[in-house]
PDB file of C-alpha atoms in Angstrom:
ATOM      1  CA  UNK X 216       3.070  14.846  -1.143  1.00 65.00           C
ATOM      2  CA  UNK X 217      -0.391  16.268  -0.537  1.00 60.00           C
ATOM      3  CA  UNK X 218      -3.464  14.984  -2.362  1.00 62.00           C
ATOM      4  CA  UNK X 219      -7.070  16.099  -2.285  1.00 57.00           C
ATOM      5  CA  UNK X 220      -9.973  13.767  -2.784  1.00 55.00           C
ATOM      6  CA  UNK X 221     -13.691  14.456  -2.913  1.00 50.00           C
ATOM      7  CA  UNK X 222     -15.899  11.355  -2.897  1.00 50.00           C
ATOM      8  CA  UNK X 223     -19.455  11.710  -4.190  1.00 41.00           C
ATOM      9  CA  UNK X 224     -22.327   9.624  -2.932  1.00 34.00           C
ATOM     10  CA  UNK X 225     -22.825   7.912  -6.301  1.00 32.00           C
ATOM     11  CA  UNK X 226     -21.836   4.255  -6.602  1.00 30.00           C
ATOM     12  CA  UNK X 227     -18.819   3.590  -8.829  1.00 31.00           C
ATOM     13  CA  UNK X 228     -17.231   0.520 -10.353  1.00 30.00           C
ATOM     14  CA  UNK X 229     -15.960  -2.159  -7.962  1.00 31.00           C
ATOM     15  CA  UNK X 230     -12.298  -2.870  -7.225  1.00 31.00           C
ATOM     16  CA  UNK X 231      -9.925  -4.529  -9.607  1.00 32.00           C
ATOM     17  CA  UNK X 232      -8.418  -7.600  -7.956  1.00 32.00           C
ATOM     18  CA  UNK X 233      -4.962  -6.794  -6.554  1.00 33.00           C
ATOM     19  CA  UNK X 234      -1.461  -8.474  -5.761  1.00 33.00           C
ATOM     20  CA  UNK X 235       1.543  -8.988  -3.569  1.00 32.00           C
ATOM     21  CA  UNK X 236       5.182  -9.852  -3.825  1.00 32.00           C
ATOM     22  CA  UNK X 237       6.562 -13.321  -3.838  1.00 30.00           C
ATOM     23  CA  UNK X 238       9.523 -15.530  -3.212  1.00 30.00           C
ATOM     24  CA  UNK X 239      11.186 -17.264  -6.120  1.00 32.00           C
ATOM     25  CA  UNK X 240      10.328 -20.885  -6.676  1.00 33.00           C
ATOM     26  CA  UNK X 241      13.058 -23.493  -6.573  1.00 38.00           C
ATOM     27  CA  UNK X 242      15.476 -25.097  -4.155  1.00 43.00           C
ATOM     28  CA  UNK X 243      15.664 -23.396  -0.775  1.00 48.00           C
ATOM     29  CA  UNK X 244      17.892 -23.617   2.293  1.00 60.00           C
ATOM     30  CA  UNK X 245      15.496 -23.885   5.282  1.00 56.00           C
ATOM     31  CA  UNK X 246      17.974 -22.263   7.683  1.00 63.00           C
ATOM     32  CA  UNK X 247      18.630 -19.411   5.240  1.00 62.00           C
ATOM     33  CA  UNK X 248      14.876 -18.890   4.778  1.00 61.00           C
ATOM     34  CA  UNK X 249      14.410 -18.765   8.568  1.00 62.00           C
ATOM     35  CA  UNK X 250      17.207 -16.214   8.949  1.00 65.00           C
ATOM     36  CA  UNK X 251      15.686 -14.138   6.138  1.00 63.00           C
ATOM     37  CA  UNK X 252      12.266 -14.138   7.828  1.00 62.00           C
ATOM     38  CA  UNK X 253      13.837 -13.096  11.142  1.00 65.00           C
ATOM     39  CA  UNK X 254      15.692 -10.252   9.419  1.00 69.00           C
ATOM     40  CA  UNK X 255      12.462  -9.113   7.710  1.00 66.00           C
ATOM     41  CA  UNK X 256      10.593  -9.155  11.041  1.00 64.00           C
ATOM     42  CA  UNK X 257      13.325  -7.102  12.712  1.00 67.00           C
ATOM     43  CA  UNK X 258      13.279  -4.608   9.830  1.00 65.00           C
ATOM     44  CA  UNK X 259       9.496  -4.205  10.143  1.00 62.00           C
ATOM     45  CA  UNK X 260       9.817  -3.473  13.863  1.00 61.00           C
ATOM     46  CA  UNK X 261      12.451  -0.812  13.209  1.00 61.00           C
ATOM     47  CA  UNK X 262      10.282   0.775  10.509  1.00 60.00           C
ATOM     48  CA  UNK X 263       7.271   0.940  12.819  1.00 54.00           C
ATOM     49  CA  UNK X 264       9.377   2.550  15.539  1.00 55.00           C
ATOM     50  CA  UNK X 265      11.065   5.018  13.174  1.00 52.00           C
ATOM     51  CA  UNK X 266       8.032   6.046  11.091  1.00 52.00           C
ATOM     52  CA  UNK X 267       5.355   6.276  13.698  1.00 47.00           C
ATOM     53  CA  UNK X 268       3.049   3.291  14.116  1.00 44.00           C
ATOM     54  CA  UNK X 269       3.440   4.187  17.792  1.00 42.00           C
ATOM     55  CA  UNK X 270       2.370   7.787  17.206  1.00 43.00           C
ATOM     56  CA  UNK X 271      -1.118   9.011  17.979  1.00 44.00           C
ATOM     57  CA  UNK X 272      -3.600   9.235  15.063  1.00 48.00           C
ATOM     58  CA  UNK X 273      -3.879  12.496  13.184  1.00 51.00           C
ATOM     59  CA  UNK X 274      -5.562  15.088  15.354  1.00 51.00           C
ATOM     60  CA  UNK X 275      -9.308  15.358  14.813  1.00 44.00           C
ATOM     61  CA  UNK X 276     -12.075  17.569  16.165  1.00 48.00           C
ATOM     62  CA  UNK X 277     -14.724  16.195  18.496  1.00 56.00           C
ATOM     63  CA  UNK X 278     -17.058  14.005  16.456  1.00 64.00           C
ATOM     64  CA  UNK X 279     -20.669  12.993  16.705  1.00 64.00           C
ATOM     65  CA  UNK X 280     -19.471   9.384  16.524  1.00 83.00           C
ATOM     66  CA  UNK X 281     -16.587   7.091  15.512  1.00 91.00           C
ATOM     67  CA  UNK X 282     -14.472   7.560  12.407  1.00 93.00           C
ATOM     68  CA  UNK X 283     -14.567   5.164   9.426  1.00 94.00           C
ATOM     69  CA  UNK X 284     -12.190   2.216   9.630  1.00 93.00           C
ATOM     70  CA  UNK X 285      -9.135   2.856   7.418  1.00 95.00           C
ATOM     71  CA  UNK X 286      -6.904   0.065   6.087  1.00 94.00           C
ATOM     72  CA  UNK X 287      -5.053  -1.277   3.046  1.00 94.00           C
ATOM     73  CA  UNK X 288      -6.659  -4.047   1.014  1.00 92.00           C
ATOM     74  CA  UNK X 289      -4.560  -7.206   1.441  1.00 90.00           C
ATOM     75  CA  UNK X 290      -4.444  -8.089  -2.254  1.00 91.00           C
ATOM     76  CA  UNK X 291      -3.400  -4.547  -3.143  1.00 93.00           C
ATOM     77  CA  UNK X 292      -1.061  -3.626  -0.282  1.00 92.00           C
ATOM     78  CA  UNK X 293       2.001  -4.882  -2.225  1.00 92.00           C
ATOM     79  CA  UNK X 294       3.171  -4.439  -5.780  1.00 93.00           C
ATOM     80  CA  UNK X 295       5.744  -6.396  -7.795  1.00 90.00           C
ATOM     81  CA  UNK X 296       6.436  -6.121 -11.497  1.00 91.00           C
ATOM     82  CA  UNK X 297       8.248  -8.990 -13.258  1.00 87.00           C
ATOM     83  CA  UNK X 298      10.012  -8.854 -16.586  1.00 83.00           C
ATOM     84  CA  UNK X 299       8.067 -11.036 -19.040  1.00 72.00           C
ATOM     85  CA  UNK X 300       5.867 -12.209 -16.154  1.00 69.00           C
ATOM     86  CA  UNK X 301       8.465 -14.695 -14.857  1.00 73.00           C
ATOM     87  CA  UNK X 302       8.239 -15.031 -11.079  1.00 72.00           C
ATOM     88  CA  UNK X 303      11.864 -14.918  -9.919  1.00 75.00           C
ATOM     89  CA  UNK X 304      13.846 -12.428  -7.836  1.00 80.00           C
ATOM     90  CA  UNK X 305      16.260 -11.791 -10.710  1.00 84.00           C
ATOM     91  CA  UNK X 306      13.294 -10.768 -12.903  1.00 83.00           C
ATOM     92  CA  UNK X 307      11.876  -8.079 -10.597  1.00 90.00           C
ATOM     93  CA  UNK X 308      11.671  -4.635 -12.181  1.00 92.00           C
ATOM     94  CA  UNK X 309       9.727  -2.470  -9.693  1.00 93.00           C
ATOM     95  CA  UNK X 310       8.150  -3.207  -6.319  1.00 91.00           C
ATOM     96  CA  UNK X 311       6.226  -1.405  -3.605  1.00 94.00           C
ATOM     97  CA  UNK X 312       4.465  -1.883  -0.289  1.00 94.00           C
ATOM     98  CA  UNK X 313       2.115   0.140   1.909  1.00 96.00           C
ATOM     99  CA  UNK X 314       3.976   0.249   5.223  1.00 94.00           C
ATOM    100  CA  UNK X 315       1.683   2.347   7.395  1.00 94.00           C
ATOM    101  CA  UNK X 316      -1.515   4.418   7.494  1.00 96.00           C
ATOM    102  CA  UNK X 317      -2.575   7.149   9.906  1.00 94.00           C
ATOM    103  CA  UNK X 318      -5.990   8.799   9.632  1.00 93.00           C
ATOM    104  CA  UNK X 319      -8.261  11.303  11.348  1.00 92.00           C
ATOM    105  CA  UNK X 320     -11.788  12.565  10.733  1.00 93.00           C
ATOM    106  CA  UNK X 321     -14.341  15.138  11.889  1.00 91.00           C
ATOM    107  CA  UNK X 322     -18.113  15.549  11.593  1.00 92.00           C
ATOM    108  CA  UNK X 323     -21.050  16.864  13.603  1.00 88.00           C
ATOM    109  CA  UNK X 324     -24.773  17.440  13.294  1.00 87.00           C
ATOM    110  CA  UNK X 325     -25.807  16.640   9.706  1.00 87.00           C
ATOM    111  CA  UNK X 326     -22.453  17.514   8.145  1.00 91.00           C
ATOM    112  CA  UNK X 327     -20.625  14.979   5.965  1.00 94.00           C
ATOM    113  CA  UNK X 328     -17.580  13.175   7.327  1.00 95.00           C
ATOM    114  CA  UNK X 329     -14.303  14.916   6.511  1.00 94.00           C
ATOM    115  CA  UNK X 330     -11.401  12.447   6.604  1.00 94.00           C
ATOM    116  CA  UNK X 331      -7.689  12.760   5.921  1.00 93.00           C
ATOM    117  CA  UNK X 332      -4.970  10.141   5.636  1.00 95.00           C
ATOM    118  CA  UNK X 333      -1.190   9.925   5.799  1.00 96.00           C
ATOM    119  CA  UNK X 334       0.227   6.879   4.006  1.00 97.00           C
ATOM    120  CA  UNK X 335       3.804   5.589   4.047  1.00 97.00           C
ATOM    121  CA  UNK X 336       4.932   3.765   0.897  1.00 97.00           C
ATOM    122  CA  UNK X 337       8.142   1.782   0.512  1.00 96.00           C
ATOM    123  CA  UNK X 338       9.162   1.373  -3.137  1.00 96.00           C
ATOM    124  CA  UNK X 339      11.938  -0.683  -4.682  1.00 93.00           C
ATOM    125  CA  UNK X 340      13.990  -0.809  -7.874  1.00 93.00           C
ATOM    126  CA  UNK X 341      14.866  -4.355  -8.966  1.00 91.00           C
ATOM    127  CA  UNK X 342      17.505  -5.843 -11.276  1.00 91.00           C
ATOM    128  CA  UNK X 343      15.289  -5.542 -14.371  1.00 88.00           C
ATOM    129  CA  UNK X 344      14.218  -1.926 -13.834  1.00 91.00           C
ATOM    130  CA  UNK X 345      14.968   0.406 -16.748  1.00 92.00           C
ATOM    131  CA  UNK X 346      16.034   3.886 -15.731  1.00 93.00           C
ATOM    132  CA  UNK X 347      15.556   5.504 -12.319  1.00 94.00           C
ATOM    133  CA  UNK X 348      11.989   6.817 -12.660  1.00 96.00           C
ATOM    134  CA  UNK X 349       8.744   4.973 -12.022  1.00 96.00           C
ATOM    135  CA  UNK X 350       5.165   6.182 -11.630  1.00 97.00           C
ATOM    136  CA  UNK X 351       3.138   3.925  -9.355  1.00 97.00           C
ATOM    137  CA  UNK X 352      -0.643   4.132  -9.301  1.00 97.00           C
ATOM    138  CA  UNK X 353      -2.759   3.619  -6.204  1.00 98.00           C
ATOM    139  CA  UNK X 354      -6.423   4.061  -5.350  1.00 97.00           C
ATOM    140  CA  UNK X 355      -8.514   5.132  -2.371  1.00 97.00           C
ATOM    141  CA  UNK X 356     -12.086   3.883  -2.052  1.00 95.00           C
ATOM    142  CA  UNK X 357     -14.993   4.311   0.348  1.00 96.00           C
ATOM    143  CA  UNK X 358     -17.265   1.335   1.019  1.00 94.00           C
ATOM    144  CA  UNK X 359     -20.280   0.774   3.205  1.00 90.00           C
ATOM    145  CA  UNK X 360     -20.444  -1.941   5.834  1.00 80.00           C
ATOM    146  CA  UNK X 361     -21.783  -4.360   3.221  1.00 73.00           C
ATOM    147  CA  UNK X 362     -18.587  -3.811   1.178  1.00 79.00           C
ATOM    148  CA  UNK X 363     -20.378  -2.013  -1.643  1.00 90.00           C
ATOM    149  CA  UNK X 364     -18.087   0.580  -3.255  1.00 93.00           C
ATOM    150  CA  UNK X 365     -19.555   4.073  -2.842  1.00 93.00           C
ATOM    151  CA  UNK X 366     -16.702   5.982  -4.481  1.00 93.00           C
ATOM    152  CA  UNK X 367     -13.181   5.370  -5.704  1.00 95.00           C
ATOM    153  CA  UNK X 368     -10.361   7.589  -6.960  1.00 95.00           C
ATOM    154  CA  UNK X 369      -6.936   6.772  -8.421  1.00 96.00           C
ATOM    155  CA  UNK X 370      -3.728   8.735  -7.799  1.00 97.00           C
ATOM    156  CA  UNK X 371      -0.256   8.712  -9.325  1.00 97.00           C
ATOM    157  CA  UNK X 372       2.909   8.375  -7.244  1.00 97.00           C
ATOM    158  CA  UNK X 373       5.936   9.435  -9.355  1.00 97.00           C
ATOM    159  CA  UNK X 374       9.274   8.327  -7.894  1.00 96.00           C
ATOM    160  CA  UNK X 375      12.865   9.057  -8.915  1.00 96.00           C
ATOM    161  CA  UNK X 376      15.517   6.806  -7.373  1.00 96.00           C
ATOM    162  CA  UNK X 377      18.836   8.557  -6.643  1.00 95.00           C
ATOM    163  CA  UNK X 378      21.893   7.080  -8.302  1.00 92.00           C
ATOM    164  CA  UNK X 379      22.926   3.907  -6.478  1.00 90.00           C
ATOM    165  CA  UNK X 380      19.689   3.656  -4.435  1.00 92.00           C
ATOM    166  CA  UNK X 381      17.237   0.789  -4.880  1.00 92.00           C
ATOM    167  CA  UNK X 382      14.746   1.558  -2.093  1.00 94.00           C
ATOM    168  CA  UNK X 383      12.859   4.692  -1.011  1.00 95.00           C
ATOM    169  CA  UNK X 384      10.188   5.737   1.500  1.00 96.00           C
ATOM    170  CA  UNK X 385       7.497   8.150   0.296  1.00 96.00           C
ATOM    171  CA  UNK X 386       4.760   9.746   2.428  1.00 96.00           C
ATOM    172  CA  UNK X 387       1.468  10.793   0.833  1.00 96.00           C
ATOM    173  CA  UNK X 388      -1.049  13.104   2.545  1.00 95.00           C
ATOM    174  CA  UNK X 389      -4.576  12.654   1.213  1.00 94.00           C
ATOM    175  CA  UNK X 390      -6.889  15.432   2.364  1.00 88.00           C
ATOM    176  CA  UNK X 391     -10.550  16.358   1.943  1.00 85.00           C
ATOM    177  CA  UNK X 392     -12.049  12.885   1.688  1.00 93.00           C
ATOM    178  CA  UNK X 393     -15.718  13.823   1.994  1.00 94.00           C
ATOM    179  CA  UNK X 394     -18.251  11.113   2.857  1.00 94.00           C
ATOM    180  CA  UNK X 395     -21.928  12.187   2.763  1.00 93.00           C
ATOM    181  CA  UNK X 396     -24.197  10.930   5.561  1.00 91.00           C
ATOM    182  CA  UNK X 397     -27.816   9.908   5.005  1.00 89.00           C
ATOM    183  CA  UNK X 398     -28.948  11.425   8.301  1.00 90.00           C
ATOM    184  CA  UNK X 399     -27.700  12.826  11.594  1.00 89.00           C
ATOM    185  CA  UNK X 400     -27.775   9.300  13.048  1.00 89.00           C
ATOM    186  CA  UNK X 401     -25.389   7.914  10.398  1.00 91.00           C
ATOM    187  CA  UNK X 402     -21.992   7.465  12.043  1.00 91.00           C
ATOM    188  CA  UNK X 403     -18.540   6.861  10.614  1.00 93.00           C
ATOM    189  CA  UNK X 404     -18.731   3.211  11.671  1.00 92.00           C
ATOM    190  CA  UNK X 405     -21.016   2.628   8.679  1.00 93.00           C
ATOM    191  CA  UNK X 406     -18.063   3.158   6.291  1.00 95.00           C
ATOM    192  CA  UNK X 407     -14.613   1.831   5.498  1.00 95.00           C
ATOM    193  CA  UNK X 408     -11.848   3.624   3.613  1.00 96.00           C
ATOM    194  CA  UNK X 409      -9.545   1.277   1.697  1.00 95.00           C
ATOM    195  CA  UNK X 410      -6.264   1.947  -0.114  1.00 97.00           C
ATOM    196  CA  UNK X 411      -4.183  -0.188  -2.453  1.00 96.00           C
ATOM    197  CA  UNK X 412      -1.884  -0.270  -5.452  1.00 97.00           C
ATOM    198  CA  UNK X 413      -3.372  -0.576  -8.916  1.00 96.00           C
ATOM    199  CA  UNK X 414      -2.250  -4.040  -9.995  1.00 94.00           C
ATOM    200  CA  UNK X 415      -2.857  -6.647 -12.659  1.00 93.00           C
ATOM    201  CA  UNK X 416      -4.904  -9.826 -12.079  1.00 92.00           C
ATOM    202  CA  UNK X 417      -1.625 -11.790 -12.096  1.00 90.00           C
ATOM    203  CA  UNK X 418      -0.249  -9.577  -9.319  1.00 89.00           C
ATOM    204  CA  UNK X 419      -3.479  -9.984  -7.332  1.00 90.00           C
ATOM    205  CA  UNK X 420      -3.282 -13.768  -7.564  1.00 87.00           C
ATOM    206  CA  UNK X 421       0.363 -13.577  -6.538  1.00 86.00           C
ATOM    207  CA  UNK X 422      -0.634 -11.682  -3.379  1.00 84.00           C
ATOM    208  CA  UNK X 423      -3.487 -14.011  -2.527  1.00 84.00           C
ATOM    209  CA  UNK X 424      -1.090 -16.966  -2.707  1.00 80.00           C
ATOM    210  CA  UNK X 425       0.964 -15.330   0.034  1.00 74.00           C
ATOM    211  CA  UNK X 426       4.127 -15.051  -2.060  1.00 72.00           C
ATOM    212  CA  UNK X 427       6.612 -12.275  -1.390  1.00 66.00           C
ATOM    213  CA  UNK X 428       9.872 -10.754  -2.553  1.00 60.00           C
ATOM    214  CA  UNK X 429      11.957  -8.333  -0.562  1.00 54.00           C
ATOM    215  CA  UNK X 430      11.574  -4.774  -1.827  1.00 51.00           C
ATOM    216  CA  UNK X 431      15.322  -4.371  -2.300  1.00 50.00           C
ATOM    217  CA  UNK X 432      15.955  -7.590  -4.164  1.00 46.00           C
ATOM    218  CA  UNK X 433      19.582  -6.660  -4.843  1.00 43.00           C
ATOM    219  CA  UNK X 434      21.591  -7.258  -7.958  1.00 44.00           C
ATOM    220  CA  UNK X 435      20.833  -9.912 -10.531  1.00 44.00           C
ATOM    221  CA  UNK X 436      22.659 -13.163  -9.879  1.00 40.00           C
ATOM    222  CA  UNK X 437      24.948 -14.802 -12.417  1.00 40.00           C
ATOM    223  CA  UNK X 438      23.778 -18.209 -11.222  1.00 39.00           C
ATOM    224  CA  UNK X 439      20.839 -19.504 -13.269  1.00 40.00           C
ATOM    225  CA  UNK X 440      17.614 -20.285 -11.469  1.00 43.00           C
ATOM    226  CA  UNK X 441      17.187 -24.003 -10.680  1.00 38.00           C
TER     227      UNK X 441
END
């Protein structure tokens, strides 16, 4: 899906703290956990190979200098929604993760920086999800090297899961990100472009604690949580 974004030079409100996914608390089988981590690592490698982490960045014209650094914010790169706020795999409703970002820019003389991004999202439907439709919200922000937010814009990502599917990949193309430059000597290295899900403070804390749940958490178990 293609998006357009025009960032003004005015300073806007700072980020809302953001979250990750987590593993359920309780008794664990160390060998099973190790196998699970190995499977997750292998899946990540396949995704990078299939989607294009090995591809060249988006084509850009010759620039007067380097492009801004583009990345996802750690606290906001993952999304997990629990029913009634209870942190357990059987209580997951919706989940999501930013799996990859490709970006390119162009600028010359005194022109502003024109940047575009291609973002790969992986989204999941958990045991507590109601229906097959979910609208995720994510933001893109431009900061200076001192981490001050210069501009920020929020987008919607509507998703419909086919019958019987609990995981999807969605690619978003965000075009026309315009970053004004103070002078001809101002290069792209003075800026960062960040992206993340819009999450609650609880989700943000969950991410910062390093907790995770698999995106496709599977069916709810009949065995009660310990």
